[in-house]
């Protein structure tokens, strides 16, 4: 999945262009632009560095469509809205965990040498400490890249195909074979 962040002038409302692997394109409303890395870029970077398939971006790659997303082009799969709602319901706790971890890493990256245990031990129970340290370094690099972007520039990233939320299996009712009795 290709994700394009647009660097607009500060305080303009931004959006993110999402081109999923199934050919469907969405525009996600992302809030006002500043020199700081956008919230969605923070999540992309952190979730990618940690290897999360069940966070915000893995969910989008797996078919979730959040309210902030608008369909741009491409044929949506049948019953896409129902499946998206089902995935959100079934994975609400994981999506919330991704928000918490993203916020935690963002706070830690803002500190020169964050004492992770003192900062907030709770999110570290869900994620390997080494992965969090890797995510902090990745986020700092992404923040530097964003800060260097000129107004009008784009930052396009690729979300790995193998790291997507896999939709729930649907129970398929199979017809029982008809048994004909010989008369």
PDB file of C-alpha atoms in Angstrom:
ATOM      1  CA  UNK A   1       0.000   0.000   0.000  1.00  0.00           C
ATOM      2  CA  UNK A   2       1.328   3.424  -0.970  1.00  0.00           C
ATOM      3  CA  UNK A   3       0.732   6.309   1.424  1.00  0.00           C
ATOM      4  CA  UNK A   4       1.466   9.897   0.373  1.00  0.00           C
ATOM      5  CA  UNK A   5       1.750  12.734   2.869  1.00  0.00           C
ATOM      6  CA  UNK A   6       1.520  16.230   1.376  1.00  0.00           C
ATOM      7  CA  UNK A   7       3.599  19.043   2.895  1.00  0.00           C
ATOM      8  CA  UNK A   8       1.397  22.104   2.734  1.00  0.00           C
ATOM      9  CA  UNK A   9       1.949  25.509   4.279  1.00  0.00           C
ATOM     10  CA  UNK A  10       1.571  25.504   8.051  1.00  0.00           C
ATOM     11  CA  UNK A  11      -1.957  25.567   9.457  1.00  0.00           C
ATOM     12  CA  UNK A  12      -3.622  24.370   6.251  1.00  0.00           C
ATOM     13  CA  UNK A  13      -5.801  21.294   6.525  1.00  0.00           C
ATOM     14  CA  UNK A  14      -3.932  18.331   5.119  1.00  0.00           C
ATOM     15  CA  UNK A  15      -4.894  14.976   3.778  1.00  0.00           C
ATOM     16  CA  UNK A  16      -3.118  11.711   3.113  1.00  0.00           C
ATOM     17  CA  UNK A  17      -3.549   9.778  -0.130  1.00  0.00           C
ATOM     18  CA  UNK A  18      -3.845   6.025   0.419  1.00  0.00           C
ATOM     19  CA  UNK A  19      -3.509   3.608  -2.503  1.00  0.00           C
ATOM     20  CA  UNK A  20      -4.326   0.154  -1.211  1.00  0.00           C
ATOM     21  CA  UNK A  21      -2.974  -2.978  -2.855  1.00  0.00           C
ATOM     22  CA  UNK A  22      -6.475  -3.897  -4.069  1.00  0.00           C
ATOM     23  CA  UNK A  23      -6.506  -0.765  -6.272  1.00  0.00           C
ATOM     24  CA  UNK A  24      -8.856   1.276  -4.097  1.00  0.00           C
ATOM     25  CA  UNK A  25      -7.721   4.843  -3.382  1.00  0.00           C
ATOM     26  CA  UNK A  26      -8.807   6.880  -0.374  1.00  0.00           C
ATOM     27  CA  UNK A  27      -8.092  10.367   0.877  1.00  0.00           C
ATOM     28  CA  UNK A  28      -7.798  10.614   4.649  1.00  0.00           C
ATOM     29  CA  UNK A  29      -8.357  13.977   6.303  1.00  0.00           C
ATOM     30  CA  UNK A  30      -5.381  14.520   8.566  1.00  0.00           C
ATOM     31  CA  UNK A  31      -5.788  17.829  10.382  1.00  0.00           C
ATOM     32  CA  UNK A  32      -3.704  20.991  10.243  1.00  0.00           C
ATOM     33  CA  UNK A  33      -0.123  20.894   8.951  1.00  0.00           C
ATOM     34  CA  UNK A  34       2.806  22.134  11.026  1.00  0.00           C
ATOM     35  CA  UNK A  35       6.552  21.666  10.952  1.00  0.00           C
ATOM     36  CA  UNK A  36       5.981  18.725  13.315  1.00  0.00           C
ATOM     37  CA  UNK A  37       5.413  15.313  11.771  1.00  0.00           C
ATOM     38  CA  UNK A  38       1.695  14.747  11.136  1.00  0.00           C
ATOM     39  CA  UNK A  39      -0.129  12.432  13.532  1.00  0.00           C
ATOM     40  CA  UNK A  40      -0.720   9.848  10.790  1.00  0.00           C
ATOM     41  CA  UNK A  41       2.968   9.884   9.826  1.00  0.00           C
ATOM     42  CA  UNK A  42       3.849   9.282  13.477  1.00  0.00           C
ATOM     43  CA  UNK A  43       1.583   6.224  13.514  1.00  0.00           C
ATOM     44  CA  UNK A  44       2.868   4.973  10.182  1.00  0.00           C
ATOM     45  CA  UNK A  45       6.488   5.226  11.354  1.00  0.00           C
ATOM     46  CA  UNK A  46       5.932   3.709  14.795  1.00  0.00           C
ATOM     47  CA  UNK A  47       3.708   0.866  13.604  1.00  0.00           C
ATOM     48  CA  UNK A  48       6.110   0.065  10.762  1.00  0.00           C
ATOM     49  CA  UNK A  49       9.174   0.068  13.039  1.00  0.00           C
ATOM     50  CA  UNK A  50       7.439  -2.164  15.587  1.00  0.00           C
ATOM     51  CA  UNK A  51       6.003  -4.442  12.895  1.00  0.00           C
ATOM     52  CA  UNK A  52       2.356  -3.977  13.900  1.00  0.00           C
ATOM     53  CA  UNK A  53      -0.175  -5.558  11.580  1.00  0.00           C
ATOM     54  CA  UNK A  54      -3.130  -4.733  13.820  1.00  0.00           C
ATOM     55  CA  UNK A  55      -2.572  -0.991  14.238  1.00  0.00           C
ATOM     56  CA  UNK A  56      -4.047   1.896  12.260  1.00  0.00           C
ATOM     57  CA  UNK A  57      -2.111   1.306   9.023  1.00  0.00           C
ATOM     58  CA  UNK A  58      -2.295  -2.493   9.061  1.00  0.00           C
ATOM     59  CA  UNK A  59      -6.038  -2.136   9.558  1.00  0.00           C
ATOM     60  CA  UNK A  60      -6.374   0.213   6.589  1.00  0.00           C
ATOM     61  CA  UNK A  61      -4.310  -2.184   4.465  1.00  0.00           C
ATOM     62  CA  UNK A  62      -6.630  -4.991   5.587  1.00  0.00           C
ATOM     63  CA  UNK A  63      -9.791  -3.159   4.506  1.00  0.00           C
ATOM     64  CA  UNK A  64     -10.762  -0.857   7.363  1.00  0.00           C
ATOM     65  CA  UNK A  65     -12.156   2.493   6.240  1.00  0.00           C
ATOM     66  CA  UNK A  66     -12.250   5.083   9.008  1.00  0.00           C
ATOM     67  CA  UNK A  67     -14.746   7.973   9.055  1.00  0.00           C
ATOM     68  CA  UNK A  68     -11.937  10.384   8.163  1.00  0.00           C
ATOM     69  CA  UNK A  69     -11.435   8.570   4.835  1.00  0.00           C
ATOM     70  CA  UNK A  70     -13.128   9.437   1.541  1.00  0.00           C
ATOM     71  CA  UNK A  71     -13.252   7.081  -1.440  1.00  0.00           C
ATOM     72  CA  UNK A  72     -11.394   8.565  -4.429  1.00  0.00           C
ATOM     73  CA  UNK A  73     -11.234   5.780  -7.004  1.00  0.00           C
ATOM     74  CA  UNK A  74     -11.077   2.038  -7.572  1.00  0.00           C
ATOM     75  CA  UNK A  75     -13.729  -0.608  -7.154  1.00  0.00           C
ATOM     76  CA  UNK A  76     -14.459  -1.365  -3.520  1.00  0.00           C
ATOM     77  CA  UNK A  77     -14.969  -5.023  -2.667  1.00  0.00           C
ATOM     78  CA  UNK A  78     -18.566  -6.179  -2.097  1.00  0.00           C
ATOM     79  CA  UNK A  79     -19.801  -5.460   1.442  1.00  0.00           C
ATOM     80  CA  UNK A  80     -16.660  -3.419   2.181  1.00  0.00           C
ATOM     81  CA  UNK A  81     -18.441  -1.087   4.621  1.00  0.00           C
ATOM     82  CA  UNK A  82     -19.866  -3.990   6.626  1.00  0.00           C
ATOM     83  CA  UNK A  83     -16.508  -5.762   6.766  1.00  0.00           C
ATOM     84  CA  UNK A  84     -14.779  -2.549   7.785  1.00  0.00           C
ATOM     85  CA  UNK A  85     -17.235  -1.989  10.640  1.00  0.00           C
ATOM     86  CA  UNK A  86     -16.840  -5.628  11.687  1.00  0.00           C
ATOM     87  CA  UNK A  87     -13.029  -5.335  11.720  1.00  0.00           C
ATOM     88  CA  UNK A  88     -13.165  -2.123  13.750  1.00  0.00           C
ATOM     89  CA  UNK A  89     -15.499  -3.713  16.318  1.00  0.00           C
ATOM     90  CA  UNK A  90     -13.429  -6.879  16.588  1.00  0.00           C
ATOM     91  CA  UNK A  91     -10.117  -5.010  16.873  1.00  0.00           C
ATOM     92  CA  UNK A  92     -11.107  -1.910  18.845  1.00  0.00           C
ATOM     93  CA  UNK A  93      -8.718  -2.800  21.692  1.00  0.00           C
ATOM     94  CA  UNK A  94      -5.790  -3.279  19.288  1.00  0.00           C
ATOM     95  CA  UNK A  95      -6.513   0.029  17.549  1.00  0.00           C
ATOM     96  CA  UNK A  96      -6.617   1.755  20.912  1.00  0.00           C
ATOM     97  CA  UNK A  97      -3.339   0.067  21.862  1.00  0.00           C
ATOM     98  CA  UNK A  98      -1.784   1.396  18.628  1.00  0.00           C
ATOM     99  CA  UNK A  99      -2.907   4.922  19.565  1.00  0.00           C
ATOM    100  CA  UNK A 100      -1.359   4.567  23.025  1.00  0.00           C
ATOM    101  CA  UNK A 101       1.915   3.153  21.724  1.00  0.00           C
ATOM    102  CA  UNK A 102       2.148   5.827  19.018  1.00  0.00           C
ATOM    103  CA  UNK A 103       1.608   8.569  21.600  1.00  0.00           C
ATOM    104  CA  UNK A 104       4.101   6.984  23.964  1.00  0.00           C
ATOM    105  CA  UNK A 105       6.802   6.740  21.294  1.00  0.00           C
ATOM    106  CA  UNK A 106       6.091  10.308  20.160  1.00  0.00           C
ATOM    107  CA  UNK A 107       6.591  11.590  23.740  1.00  0.00           C
ATOM    108  CA  UNK A 108       9.729   9.479  24.181  1.00  0.00           C
ATOM    109  CA  UNK A 109      11.198  10.710  20.870  1.00  0.00           C
ATOM    110  CA  UNK A 110      10.785  14.302  22.064  1.00  0.00           C
ATOM    111  CA  UNK A 111      13.039  13.624  25.045  1.00  0.00           C
ATOM    112  CA  UNK A 112      16.815  13.517  24.455  1.00  0.00           C
ATOM    113  CA  UNK A 113      17.400  10.295  26.392  1.00  0.00           C
ATOM    114  CA  UNK A 114      14.038   9.021  27.509  1.00  0.00           C
ATOM    115  CA  UNK A 115      13.987   6.744  30.542  1.00  0.00           C
ATOM    116  CA  UNK A 116      11.390   4.405  29.064  1.00  0.00           C
ATOM    117  CA  UNK A 117      10.606   2.619  32.318  1.00  0.00           C
ATOM    118  CA  UNK A 118       9.998   5.877  34.158  1.00  0.00           C
ATOM    119  CA  UNK A 119       8.187   7.551  31.267  1.00  0.00           C
ATOM    120  CA  UNK A 120       5.340   5.046  31.001  1.00  0.00           C
ATOM    121  CA  UNK A 121       5.895   1.338  31.651  1.00  0.00           C
ATOM    122  CA  UNK A 122       2.356   0.346  30.605  1.00  0.00           C
ATOM    123  CA  UNK A 123       2.752   0.327  26.775  1.00  0.00           C
ATOM    124  CA  UNK A 124       6.036  -1.551  27.089  1.00  0.00           C
ATOM    125  CA  UNK A 125       4.231  -4.606  28.417  1.00  0.00           C
ATOM    126  CA  UNK A 126       2.517  -4.987  25.029  1.00  0.00           C
ATOM    127  CA  UNK A 127       5.599  -4.384  22.874  1.00  0.00           C
ATOM    128  CA  UNK A 128       9.194  -5.532  23.033  1.00  0.00           C
ATOM    129  CA  UNK A 129      11.447  -2.834  24.529  1.00  0.00           C
ATOM    130  CA  UNK A 130      13.939  -3.195  21.653  1.00  0.00           C
ATOM    131  CA  UNK A 131      11.130  -2.536  19.173  1.00  0.00           C
ATOM    132  CA  UNK A 132      10.154   0.622  21.079  1.00  0.00           C
ATOM    133  CA  UNK A 133      13.740   1.896  20.986  1.00  0.00           C
ATOM    134  CA  UNK A 134      13.820   1.130  17.236  1.00  0.00           C
ATOM    135  CA  UNK A 135      10.521   3.004  16.805  1.00  0.00           C
ATOM    136  CA  UNK A 136      11.876   6.043  18.667  1.00  0.00           C
ATOM    137  CA  UNK A 137      14.892   6.188  16.331  1.00  0.00           C
ATOM    138  CA  UNK A 138      12.679   5.724  13.259  1.00  0.00           C
ATOM    139  CA  UNK A 139      10.308   8.441  14.405  1.00  0.00           C
ATOM    140  CA  UNK A 140      13.145  10.890  15.026  1.00  0.00           C
ATOM    141  CA  UNK A 141      14.406  10.229  11.490  1.00  0.00           C
ATOM    142  CA  UNK A 142      10.894  10.681  10.035  1.00  0.00           C
ATOM    143  CA  UNK A 143      10.476  13.929  11.958  1.00  0.00           C
ATOM    144  CA  UNK A 144      13.766  15.226  10.534  1.00  0.00           C
ATOM    145  CA  UNK A 145      12.710  14.221   7.019  1.00  0.00           C
ATOM    146  CA  UNK A 146       9.339  15.972   7.440  1.00  0.00           C
ATOM    147  CA  UNK A 147      10.969  19.128   8.808  1.00  0.00           C
ATOM    148  CA  UNK A 148      13.226  19.309   5.719  1.00  0.00           C
ATOM    149  CA  UNK A 149      10.361  18.976   3.239  1.00  0.00           C
ATOM    150  CA  UNK A 150       9.530  22.142   1.327  1.00  0.00           C
ATOM    151  CA  UNK A 151       5.957  23.316   1.025  1.00  0.00           C
ATOM    152  CA  UNK A 152       4.409  21.502  -1.946  1.00  0.00           C
ATOM    153  CA  UNK A 153       6.602  18.421  -1.556  1.00  0.00           C
ATOM    154  CA  UNK A 154       5.289  14.918  -0.932  1.00  0.00           C
ATOM    155  CA  UNK A 155       6.523  12.058   1.188  1.00  0.00           C
ATOM    156  CA  UNK A 156       5.437   8.688  -0.212  1.00  0.00           C
ATOM    157  CA  UNK A 157       5.910   5.571   1.890  1.00  0.00           C
ATOM    158  CA  UNK A 158       5.041   1.932   1.301  1.00  0.00           C
ATOM    159  CA  UNK A 159       3.240  -0.230   3.824  1.00  0.00           C
ATOM    160  CA  UNK A 160       4.315  -3.882   3.417  1.00  0.00           C
ATOM    161  CA  UNK A 161       1.679  -6.189   1.965  1.00  0.00           C
ATOM    162  CA  UNK A 162       2.404  -8.930   4.505  1.00  0.00           C
ATOM    163  CA  UNK A 163       1.721  -6.575   7.418  1.00  0.00           C
ATOM    164  CA  UNK A 164      -2.000  -6.070   7.190  1.00  0.00           C
ATOM    165  CA  UNK A 165      -4.881  -6.980   9.423  1.00  0.00           C
ATOM    166  CA  UNK A 166      -6.379 -10.172   8.075  1.00  0.00           C
ATOM    167  CA  UNK A 167     -10.183  -9.979   7.877  1.00  0.00           C
ATOM    168  CA  UNK A 168     -12.140 -12.314  10.100  1.00  0.00           C
ATOM    169  CA  UNK A 169     -13.105 -15.611   8.573  1.00  0.00           C
ATOM    170  CA  UNK A 170     -16.736 -15.717   7.660  1.00  0.00           C
ATOM    171  CA  UNK A 171     -18.658 -18.815   8.500  1.00  0.00           C
ATOM    172  CA  UNK A 172     -19.739 -20.351   5.257  1.00  0.00           C
ATOM    173  CA  UNK A 173     -22.855 -22.429   5.380  1.00  0.00           C
ATOM    174  CA  UNK A 174     -22.524 -25.251   2.957  1.00  0.00           C
ATOM    175  CA  UNK A 175     -25.450 -27.000   1.528  1.00  0.00           C
ATOM    176  CA  UNK A 176     -25.752 -30.559   2.584  1.00  0.00           C
ATOM    177  CA  UNK A 177     -25.599 -32.906  -0.391  1.00  0.00           C
ATOM    178  CA  UNK A 178     -28.979 -34.222  -1.356  1.00  0.00           C
ATOM    179  CA  UNK A 179     -29.231 -37.920  -0.867  1.00  0.00           C
ATOM    180  CA  UNK A 180     -31.643 -39.607  -3.237  1.00  0.00           C
ATOM    181  CA  UNK A 181     -33.096 -42.822  -2.172  1.00  0.00           C
ATOM    182  CA  UNK A 182     -33.631 -45.474  -4.709  1.00  0.00           C
ATOM    183  CA  UNK A 183     -37.247 -46.556  -4.934  1.00  0.00           C
TER     184      UNK A 183
END
